[in-house]
Amino acid sequence: MTMILHTISGAPCGWRALLGFAFKQIDVEVRYLDGSRREHQTPTFLEFNPRAKVPVLEADGLVLRDSIAILAWLESAYPARPLFGRTTEETAVIWQILLECAEYLQPATNGVVFPVFAGDGNTPPANTQAAENLRAAAKVLDGECEFLERTLGERRFLCGPDPSAADAVAFAEIGRVQRAIETKPHVMASLGYRRLEQRFPHLSAWYGRVSDLPGVAATAPIHWRAALRPRERLRFS
C-alpha cells in the first residue's frame, strides 16, 4: 500500500502520526509543507483538508485528516505491534490517557513553547504581562508533567510494557519541551525547566526509552536535524 503523510516540520500532531508508523515499523513517504509560506492554505492542500490543518494521510485513495484518526486506522489496517492494547482493559486505559494528553498536555505545552520559541532566549522583563503569562503557562505545564510522572511510576511506557498511541501523543509534546530546554536554556531554567530529569525523573527516563526505540529518531522534525527537505521516505521495516 502506498502511503503519503502531509505535515509541517515541528507540528506535534504530524509528529505523533509519524511515531505511530515508527512504533508499528511501517514505511511511509512524508511530504513536508512550508508553514512559513502557508503551503497548508493553498487550494491544492485545501482539497485534502479544507480546515488547513496537518497531518493528512493518503492511503490508496483514502484521505485521513486527523492524527488520532490516523493512529486508529493504522491499528485496524496493521494489527501487529498494537498501539491500542491487546485487551479491552488496555484499550480503555490507552484511549483515556491519549485523550487526556491531547486535550490537556498539548495546550499546556503550546502555552510555554510558543512564546519561548518565538522569543530571543531571554526571560521577559519582570513585572510585565508577558512575564506573568509565561509563569502562569509554566504552572499549567508543571501540572501536566506531574500527571505523567505519576502515571509512569515504574512503568516502562505510559500504559504498560509496550509503546502505545498514548506514548505517541505525549512524546511529541515532551519532545517540544525538551527542545525548548536545549535551545532556549536561560528562559526555560527561569521557569524551572533547567533539566527534565531534575524535576521529573520518571518522565525523563521514559523520554529516553521512547527516543531509543527503532525508527523514532527519524520522526523528529526535520528542521531540528537538517535543512528542510520537501519529501522524505521514512523506512522503519
PDB file of C-alpha atoms in Angstrom:
ATOM      1  CA  MET A   1       0.000   0.000   0.000  1.00  0.00           C
ATOM      2  CA  THR A   2       1.263   3.453  -0.956  1.00  0.00           C
ATOM      3  CA  MET A   3       1.019   5.900   1.942  1.00  0.00           C
ATOM      4  CA  ILE A   4       1.872   9.600   1.971  1.00  0.00           C
ATOM      5  CA  LEU A   5       1.750  11.751   5.097  1.00  0.00           C
ATOM      6  CA  HIS A   6       1.500  15.509   4.604  1.00  0.00           C
ATOM      7  CA  THR A   7       2.713  17.530   7.569  1.00  0.00           C
ATOM      8  CA  ILE A   8       4.754  20.547   8.677  1.00  0.00           C
ATOM      9  CA  SER A   9       8.119  20.090  10.349  1.00  0.00           C
ATOM     10  CA  GLY A  10       7.617  20.589  14.081  1.00  0.00           C
ATOM     11  CA  ALA A  11       3.828  20.179  14.046  1.00  0.00           C
ATOM     12  CA  PRO A  12       3.143  17.933  17.059  1.00  0.00           C
ATOM     13  CA  CYS A  13       0.107  16.234  15.537  1.00  0.00           C
ATOM     14  CA  GLY A  14       2.120  15.260  12.494  1.00  0.00           C
ATOM     15  CA  TRP A  15       4.896  14.030  14.759  1.00  0.00           C
ATOM     16  CA  ARG A  16       2.516  11.818  16.750  1.00  0.00           C
ATOM     17  CA  ALA A  17       1.272  10.241  13.493  1.00  0.00           C
ATOM     18  CA  LEU A  18       4.857   9.531  12.393  1.00  0.00           C
ATOM     19  CA  LEU A  19       5.531   7.936  15.768  1.00  0.00           C
ATOM     20  CA  GLY A  20       2.636   5.574  15.119  1.00  0.00           C
ATOM     21  CA  PHE A  21       4.350   4.447  11.917  1.00  0.00           C
ATOM     22  CA  ALA A  22       7.642   4.038  13.783  1.00  0.00           C
ATOM     23  CA  PHE A  23       6.102   2.045  16.644  1.00  0.00           C
ATOM     24  CA  LYS A  24       4.498  -0.285  14.101  1.00  0.00           C
ATOM     25  CA  GLN A  25       7.593  -0.305  11.863  1.00  0.00           C
ATOM     26  CA  ILE A  26       5.593   0.697   8.775  1.00  0.00           C
ATOM     27  CA  ASP A  27       7.208   2.722   5.989  1.00  0.00           C
ATOM     28  CA  VAL A  28       5.660   5.998   4.863  1.00  0.00           C
ATOM     29  CA  GLU A  29       6.523   8.819   2.493  1.00  0.00           C
ATOM     30  CA  VAL A  30       6.459  12.214   4.186  1.00  0.00           C
ATOM     31  CA  ARG A  31       5.737  15.405   2.274  1.00  0.00           C
ATOM     32  CA  TYR A  32       6.670  18.449   4.300  1.00  0.00           C
ATOM     33  CA  LEU A  33       4.764  21.661   3.755  1.00  0.00           C
ATOM     34  CA  ASP A  34       6.433  25.001   4.392  1.00  0.00           C
ATOM     35  CA  GLY A  35       4.377  26.598   7.139  1.00  0.00           C
ATOM     36  CA  SER A  36       6.128  29.955   6.751  1.00  0.00           C
ATOM     37  CA  ARG A  37       4.856  30.093   3.168  1.00  0.00           C
ATOM     38  CA  ARG A  38       1.387  28.899   4.247  1.00  0.00           C
ATOM     39  CA  GLU A  39       1.500  25.909   1.931  1.00  0.00           C
ATOM     40  CA  HIS A  40      -1.154  24.289   4.130  1.00  0.00           C
ATOM     41  CA  GLN A  41      -3.547  27.028   2.977  1.00  0.00           C
ATOM     42  CA  THR A  42      -3.078  26.610  -0.766  1.00  0.00           C
ATOM     43  CA  PRO A  43      -6.011  25.452  -2.911  1.00  0.00           C
ATOM     44  CA  THR A  44      -4.167  22.190  -3.618  1.00  0.00           C
ATOM     45  CA  PHE A  45      -3.835  21.292   0.050  1.00  0.00           C
ATOM     46  CA  LEU A  46      -7.319  22.536   0.921  1.00  0.00           C
ATOM     47  CA  GLU A  47      -8.652  19.827  -1.369  1.00  0.00           C
ATOM     48  CA  PHE A  48      -7.187  17.334   1.128  1.00  0.00           C
ATOM     49  CA  ASN A  49      -8.241  19.236   4.221  1.00  0.00           C
ATOM     50  CA  PRO A  50     -10.480  22.293   3.987  1.00  0.00           C
ATOM     51  CA  ARG A  51      -9.577  23.074   7.617  1.00  0.00           C
ATOM     52  CA  ALA A  52      -5.957  23.748   6.527  1.00  0.00           C
ATOM     53  CA  LYS A  53      -4.577  21.511   9.277  1.00  0.00           C
ATOM     54  CA  VAL A  54      -1.908  18.813   9.306  1.00  0.00           C
ATOM     55  CA  PRO A  55      -1.338  15.939   9.216  1.00  0.00           C
ATOM     56  CA  VAL A  56      -3.186  14.422   6.291  1.00  0.00           C
ATOM     57  CA  LEU A  57      -2.635  10.806   5.282  1.00  0.00           C
ATOM     58  CA  GLU A  58      -3.223   9.470   1.769  1.00  0.00           C
ATOM     59  CA  ALA A  59      -3.509   5.693   1.643  1.00  0.00           C
ATOM     60  CA  ASP A  60      -4.572   4.196  -1.709  1.00  0.00           C
ATOM     61  CA  GLY A  61      -7.386   6.679  -2.230  1.00  0.00           C
ATOM     62  CA  LEU A  62      -8.323   7.054   1.424  1.00  0.00           C
ATOM     63  CA  VAL A  63      -7.709  10.513   2.902  1.00  0.00           C
ATOM     64  CA  LEU A  64      -7.495  10.928   6.679  1.00  0.00           C
ATOM     65  CA  ARG A  65      -7.078  14.416   8.108  1.00  0.00           C
ATOM     66  CA  ASP A  66      -6.694  13.875  11.853  1.00  0.00           C
ATOM     67  CA  SER A  67      -3.707  12.447  13.706  1.00  0.00           C
ATOM     68  CA  ILE A  68      -5.736  10.333  16.131  1.00  0.00           C
ATOM     69  CA  ALA A  69      -7.859   9.015  13.270  1.00  0.00           C
ATOM     70  CA  ILE A  70      -4.604   8.085  11.510  1.00  0.00           C
ATOM     71  CA  LEU A  71      -3.384   6.185  14.579  1.00  0.00           C
ATOM     72  CA  ALA A  72      -6.712   4.358  14.874  1.00  0.00           C
ATOM     73  CA  TRP A  73      -6.681   3.493  11.160  1.00  0.00           C
ATOM     74  CA  LEU A  74      -3.119   2.197  11.397  1.00  0.00           C
ATOM     75  CA  GLU A  75      -4.221  -0.074  14.224  1.00  0.00           C
ATOM     76  CA  SER A  76      -7.026  -1.543  12.133  1.00  0.00           C
ATOM     77  CA  ALA A  77      -5.023  -1.843   8.911  1.00  0.00           C
ATOM     78  CA  TYR A  78      -1.851  -3.206  10.558  1.00  0.00           C
ATOM     79  CA  PRO A  79      -2.752  -5.092  13.765  1.00  0.00           C
ATOM     80  CA  ALA A  80       0.808  -6.218  14.533  1.00  0.00           C
ATOM     81  CA  ARG A  81       2.600  -4.264  17.275  1.00  0.00           C
ATOM     82  CA  PRO A  82      -0.673  -2.885  18.648  1.00  0.00           C
ATOM     83  CA  LEU A  83      -0.973   0.799  19.511  1.00  0.00           C
ATOM     84  CA  PHE A  84      -4.241   0.394  21.420  1.00  0.00           C
ATOM     85  CA  GLY A  85      -3.571  -2.648  23.577  1.00  0.00           C
ATOM     86  CA  ARG A  86      -4.416  -6.326  23.433  1.00  0.00           C
ATOM     87  CA  THR A  87      -7.367  -6.408  25.831  1.00  0.00           C
ATOM     88  CA  THR A  88     -10.441  -4.273  26.338  1.00  0.00           C
ATOM     89  CA  GLU A  89      -8.987  -3.008  29.617  1.00  0.00           C
ATOM     90  CA  GLU A  90      -5.714  -1.990  27.964  1.00  0.00           C
ATOM     91  CA  THR A  91      -7.605  -0.299  25.138  1.00  0.00           C
ATOM     92  CA  ALA A  92      -9.694   1.728  27.572  1.00  0.00           C
ATOM     93  CA  VAL A  93      -6.647   2.917  29.529  1.00  0.00           C
ATOM     94  CA  ILE A  94      -4.750   3.866  26.366  1.00  0.00           C
ATOM     95  CA  TRP A  95      -7.657   5.846  24.940  1.00  0.00           C
ATOM     96  CA  GLN A  96      -8.157   7.645  28.244  1.00  0.00           C
ATOM     97  CA  ILE A  97      -4.529   8.735  28.592  1.00  0.00           C
ATOM     98  CA  LEU A  98      -4.223   9.533  24.882  1.00  0.00           C
ATOM     99  CA  LEU A  99      -7.222  11.851  25.012  1.00  0.00           C
ATOM    100  CA  GLU A 100      -6.054  13.466  28.255  1.00  0.00           C
ATOM    101  CA  CYS A 101      -2.698  14.218  26.633  1.00  0.00           C
ATOM    102  CA  ALA A 102      -4.375  15.589  23.505  1.00  0.00           C
ATOM    103  CA  GLU A 103      -6.832  17.732  25.472  1.00  0.00           C
ATOM    104  CA  TYR A 104      -4.622  18.973  28.305  1.00  0.00           C
ATOM    105  CA  LEU A 105      -0.920  18.309  27.664  1.00  0.00           C
ATOM    106  CA  GLN A 106      -0.828  19.756  24.148  1.00  0.00           C
ATOM    107  CA  PRO A 107      -2.394  23.136  25.093  1.00  0.00           C
ATOM    108  CA  ALA A 108      -0.164  23.295  28.183  1.00  0.00           C
ATOM    109  CA  THR A 109       2.910  22.712  26.039  1.00  0.00           C
ATOM    110  CA  ASN A 110       1.779  25.282  23.487  1.00  0.00           C
ATOM    111  CA  GLY A 111       1.354  27.868  26.244  1.00  0.00           C
ATOM    112  CA  VAL A 112       5.050  27.635  27.084  1.00  0.00           C
ATOM    113  CA  VAL A 113       6.898  26.684  23.909  1.00  0.00           C
ATOM    114  CA  PHE A 114       5.150  29.066  21.522  1.00  0.00           C
ATOM    115  CA  PRO A 115       6.332  32.230  23.308  1.00  0.00           C
ATOM    116  CA  VAL A 116       9.678  30.651  24.233  1.00  0.00           C
ATOM    117  CA  PHE A 117      10.499  29.617  20.656  1.00  0.00           C
ATOM    118  CA  ALA A 118       9.330  32.991  19.352  1.00  0.00           C
ATOM    119  CA  GLY A 119      11.484  34.926  21.837  1.00  0.00           C
ATOM    120  CA  ASP A 120      15.159  35.766  21.887  1.00  0.00           C
ATOM    121  CA  GLY A 121      16.012  33.241  24.606  1.00  0.00           C
ATOM    122  CA  ASN A 122      15.856  35.726  27.458  1.00  0.00           C
ATOM    123  CA  THR A 123      13.188  35.907  30.130  1.00  0.00           C
ATOM    124  CA  PRO A 124      10.571  38.610  29.573  1.00  0.00           C
ATOM    125  CA  PRO A 125      11.160  41.770  31.620  1.00  0.00           C
ATOM    126  CA  ALA A 126       9.936  41.426  35.193  1.00  0.00           C
ATOM    127  CA  ASN A 127       6.536  42.790  36.140  1.00  0.00           C
ATOM    128  CA  THR A 128       5.275  42.681  32.559  1.00  0.00           C
ATOM    129  CA  GLN A 129       2.186  40.952  31.234  1.00  0.00           C
ATOM    130  CA  ALA A 130       4.379  38.701  29.088  1.00  0.00           C
ATOM    131  CA  ALA A 131       6.333  37.516  32.123  1.00  0.00           C
ATOM    132  CA  GLU A 132       3.167  36.911  34.094  1.00  0.00           C
ATOM    133  CA  ASN A 133       1.565  34.998  31.241  1.00  0.00           C
ATOM    134  CA  LEU A 134       4.622  32.791  30.784  1.00  0.00           C
ATOM    135  CA  ARG A 135       4.824  31.964  34.503  1.00  0.00           C
ATOM    136  CA  ALA A 136       1.137  31.085  34.534  1.00  0.00           C
ATOM    137  CA  ALA A 137       1.571  28.874  31.466  1.00  0.00           C
ATOM    138  CA  ALA A 138       4.536  27.125  33.091  1.00  0.00           C
ATOM    139  CA  LYS A 139       2.415  26.265  36.138  1.00  0.00           C
ATOM    140  CA  VAL A 140      -0.135  24.589  33.874  1.00  0.00           C
ATOM    141  CA  LEU A 141       2.626  22.632  32.149  1.00  0.00           C
ATOM    142  CA  ASP A 142       4.034  21.676  35.556  1.00  0.00           C
ATOM    143  CA  GLY A 143       0.710  20.067  36.428  1.00  0.00           C
ATOM    144  CA  GLU A 144       0.596  18.035  33.222  1.00  0.00           C
ATOM    145  CA  CYS A 145       4.202  16.849  33.627  1.00  0.00           C
ATOM    146  CA  GLU A 146       3.415  15.865  37.209  1.00  0.00           C
ATOM    147  CA  PHE A 147       0.426  13.883  35.914  1.00  0.00           C
ATOM    148  CA  LEU A 148       2.689  11.983  33.511  1.00  0.00           C
ATOM    149  CA  GLU A 149       5.285  11.489  36.238  1.00  0.00           C
ATOM    150  CA  ARG A 150       2.659   9.879  38.500  1.00  0.00           C
ATOM    151  CA  THR A 151       1.184   7.855  35.658  1.00  0.00           C
ATOM    152  CA  LEU A 152       4.544   6.405  34.693  1.00  0.00           C
ATOM    153  CA  GLY A 153       5.746   5.447  38.162  1.00  0.00           C
ATOM    154  CA  GLU A 154       7.841   2.357  37.487  1.00  0.00           C
ATOM    155  CA  ARG A 155       6.202   1.603  34.117  1.00  0.00           C
ATOM    156  CA  ARG A 156       8.350   1.439  31.020  1.00  0.00           C
ATOM    157  CA  PHE A 157       5.721   3.220  28.953  1.00  0.00           C
ATOM    158  CA  LEU A 158       2.612   5.226  29.775  1.00  0.00           C
ATOM    159  CA  CYS A 159       0.182   2.318  29.652  1.00  0.00           C
ATOM    160  CA  GLY A 160       2.356  -0.713  30.297  1.00  0.00           C
ATOM    161  CA  PRO A 161       5.380  -2.596  28.963  1.00  0.00           C
ATOM    162  CA  ASP A 162       4.961  -1.592  25.293  1.00  0.00           C
ATOM    163  CA  PRO A 163       4.716   1.764  23.498  1.00  0.00           C
ATOM    164  CA  SER A 164       1.169   2.766  22.609  1.00  0.00           C
ATOM    165  CA  ALA A 165      -0.765   5.517  20.869  1.00  0.00           C
ATOM    166  CA  ALA A 166      -0.759   7.399  24.180  1.00  0.00           C
ATOM    167  CA  ASP A 167       3.039   7.431  24.147  1.00  0.00           C
ATOM    168  CA  ALA A 168       2.985   8.815  20.600  1.00  0.00           C
ATOM    169  CA  VAL A 169       0.790  11.742  21.635  1.00  0.00           C
ATOM    170  CA  ALA A 170       2.723  12.504  24.822  1.00  0.00           C
ATOM    171  CA  PHE A 171       6.171  12.104  23.271  1.00  0.00           C
ATOM    172  CA  ALA A 172       5.539  14.755  20.631  1.00  0.00           C
ATOM    173  CA  GLU A 173       4.666  17.234  23.387  1.00  0.00           C
ATOM    174  CA  ILE A 174       7.519  16.415  25.767  1.00  0.00           C
ATOM    175  CA  GLY A 175       9.833  16.453  22.764  1.00  0.00           C
ATOM    176  CA  ARG A 176       8.962  20.098  22.234  1.00  0.00           C
ATOM    177  CA  VAL A 177       9.597  20.843  25.902  1.00  0.00           C
ATOM    178  CA  GLN A 178      12.996  19.134  25.673  1.00  0.00           C
ATOM    179  CA  ARG A 179      13.798  21.089  22.518  1.00  0.00           C
ATOM    180  CA  ALA A 180      12.985  24.336  24.308  1.00  0.00           C
ATOM    181  CA  ILE A 181      15.267  23.322  27.188  1.00  0.00           C
ATOM    182  CA  GLU A 182      18.096  22.643  24.723  1.00  0.00           C
ATOM    183  CA  THR A 183      17.685  25.715  22.524  1.00  0.00           C
ATOM    184  CA  LYS A 184      16.368  28.324  24.998  1.00  0.00           C
ATOM    185  CA  PRO A 185      18.021  27.176  28.238  1.00  0.00           C
ATOM    186  CA  HIS A 186      18.013  30.512  30.060  1.00  0.00           C
ATOM    187  CA  VAL A 187      14.312  31.231  29.837  1.00  0.00           C
ATOM    188  CA  MET A 188      13.359  27.575  30.406  1.00  0.00           C
ATOM    189  CA  ALA A 189      15.571  27.437  33.507  1.00  0.00           C
ATOM    190  CA  SER A 190      13.810  30.526  34.848  1.00  0.00           C
ATOM    191  CA  LEU A 191      10.561  28.550  34.592  1.00  0.00           C
ATOM    192  CA  GLY A 192      12.016  25.580  36.478  1.00  0.00           C
ATOM    193  CA  TYR A 193      12.985  23.502  33.439  1.00  0.00           C
ATOM    194  CA  ARG A 194      16.761  23.512  33.676  1.00  0.00           C
ATOM    195  CA  ARG A 195      16.936  19.752  33.129  1.00  0.00           C
ATOM    196  CA  LEU A 196      13.918  17.485  32.756  1.00  0.00           C
ATOM    197  CA  GLU A 197      15.351  14.727  34.955  1.00  0.00           C
ATOM    198  CA  GLN A 198      15.819  17.072  37.909  1.00  0.00           C
ATOM    199  CA  ARG A 199      12.086  17.527  38.424  1.00  0.00           C
ATOM    200  CA  PHE A 200      10.553  14.599  36.569  1.00  0.00           C
ATOM    201  CA  PRO A 201      12.894  11.581  36.713  1.00  0.00           C
ATOM    202  CA  HIS A 202      10.319   9.008  35.563  1.00  0.00           C
ATOM    203  CA  LEU A 203       9.220  11.240  32.700  1.00  0.00           C
ATOM    204  CA  SER A 204      12.822  11.874  31.668  1.00  0.00           C
ATOM    205  CA  ALA A 205      13.666   8.150  31.726  1.00  0.00           C
ATOM    206  CA  TRP A 206      10.535   7.397  29.675  1.00  0.00           C
ATOM    207  CA  TYR A 207      11.511  10.067  27.137  1.00  0.00           C
ATOM    208  CA  GLY A 208      14.891   8.393  26.764  1.00  0.00           C
ATOM    209  CA  ARG A 209      13.347   4.953  26.301  1.00  0.00           C
ATOM    210  CA  VAL A 210      10.983   6.152  23.589  1.00  0.00           C
ATOM    211  CA  SER A 211      13.809   8.069  21.901  1.00  0.00           C
ATOM    212  CA  ASP A 212      15.848   4.864  21.708  1.00  0.00           C
ATOM    213  CA  LEU A 213      13.110   2.809  20.020  1.00  0.00           C
ATOM    214  CA  PRO A 214      13.865   1.796  16.415  1.00  0.00           C
ATOM    215  CA  GLY A 215      12.911   4.485  13.940  1.00  0.00           C
ATOM    216  CA  VAL A 216      11.923   7.138  16.465  1.00  0.00           C
ATOM    217  CA  ALA A 217      14.917   9.378  15.729  1.00  0.00           C
ATOM    218  CA  ALA A 218      13.821   9.555  12.072  1.00  0.00           C
ATOM    219  CA  THR A 219      10.450  11.022  13.093  1.00  0.00           C
ATOM    220  CA  ALA A 220      11.937  14.145  14.708  1.00  0.00           C
ATOM    221  CA  PRO A 221      11.152  17.465  12.991  1.00  0.00           C
ATOM    222  CA  ILE A 222      13.499  17.746  10.051  1.00  0.00           C
ATOM    223  CA  HIS A 223      14.407  21.364  10.766  1.00  0.00           C
ATOM    224  CA  TRP A 224      15.883  20.084  14.038  1.00  0.00           C
ATOM    225  CA  ARG A 225      18.040  17.604  12.130  1.00  0.00           C
ATOM    226  CA  ALA A 226      18.961  19.133   8.766  1.00  0.00           C
ATOM    227  CA  ALA A 227      17.951  21.543   6.045  1.00  0.00           C
ATOM    228  CA  LEU A 228      14.327  21.318   5.008  1.00  0.00           C
ATOM    229  CA  ARG A 229      13.641  18.523   2.540  1.00  0.00           C
ATOM    230  CA  PRO A 230      10.221  18.649   0.881  1.00  0.00           C
ATOM    231  CA  ARG A 231       9.942  14.868   0.686  1.00  0.00           C
ATOM    232  CA  GLU A 232      11.420  12.128   2.795  1.00  0.00           C
ATOM    233  CA  ARG A 233      10.838   8.386   2.688  1.00  0.00           C
ATOM    234  CA  LEU A 234      10.866   7.002   6.209  1.00  0.00           C
ATOM    235  CA  ARG A 235      11.713   3.319   6.255  1.00  0.00           C
ATOM    236  CA  PHE A 236      11.191   1.515   9.534  1.00  0.00           C
ATOM    237  CA  SER A 237      10.842  -2.093   8.413  1.00  0.00           C
TER     238      SER A 237
END
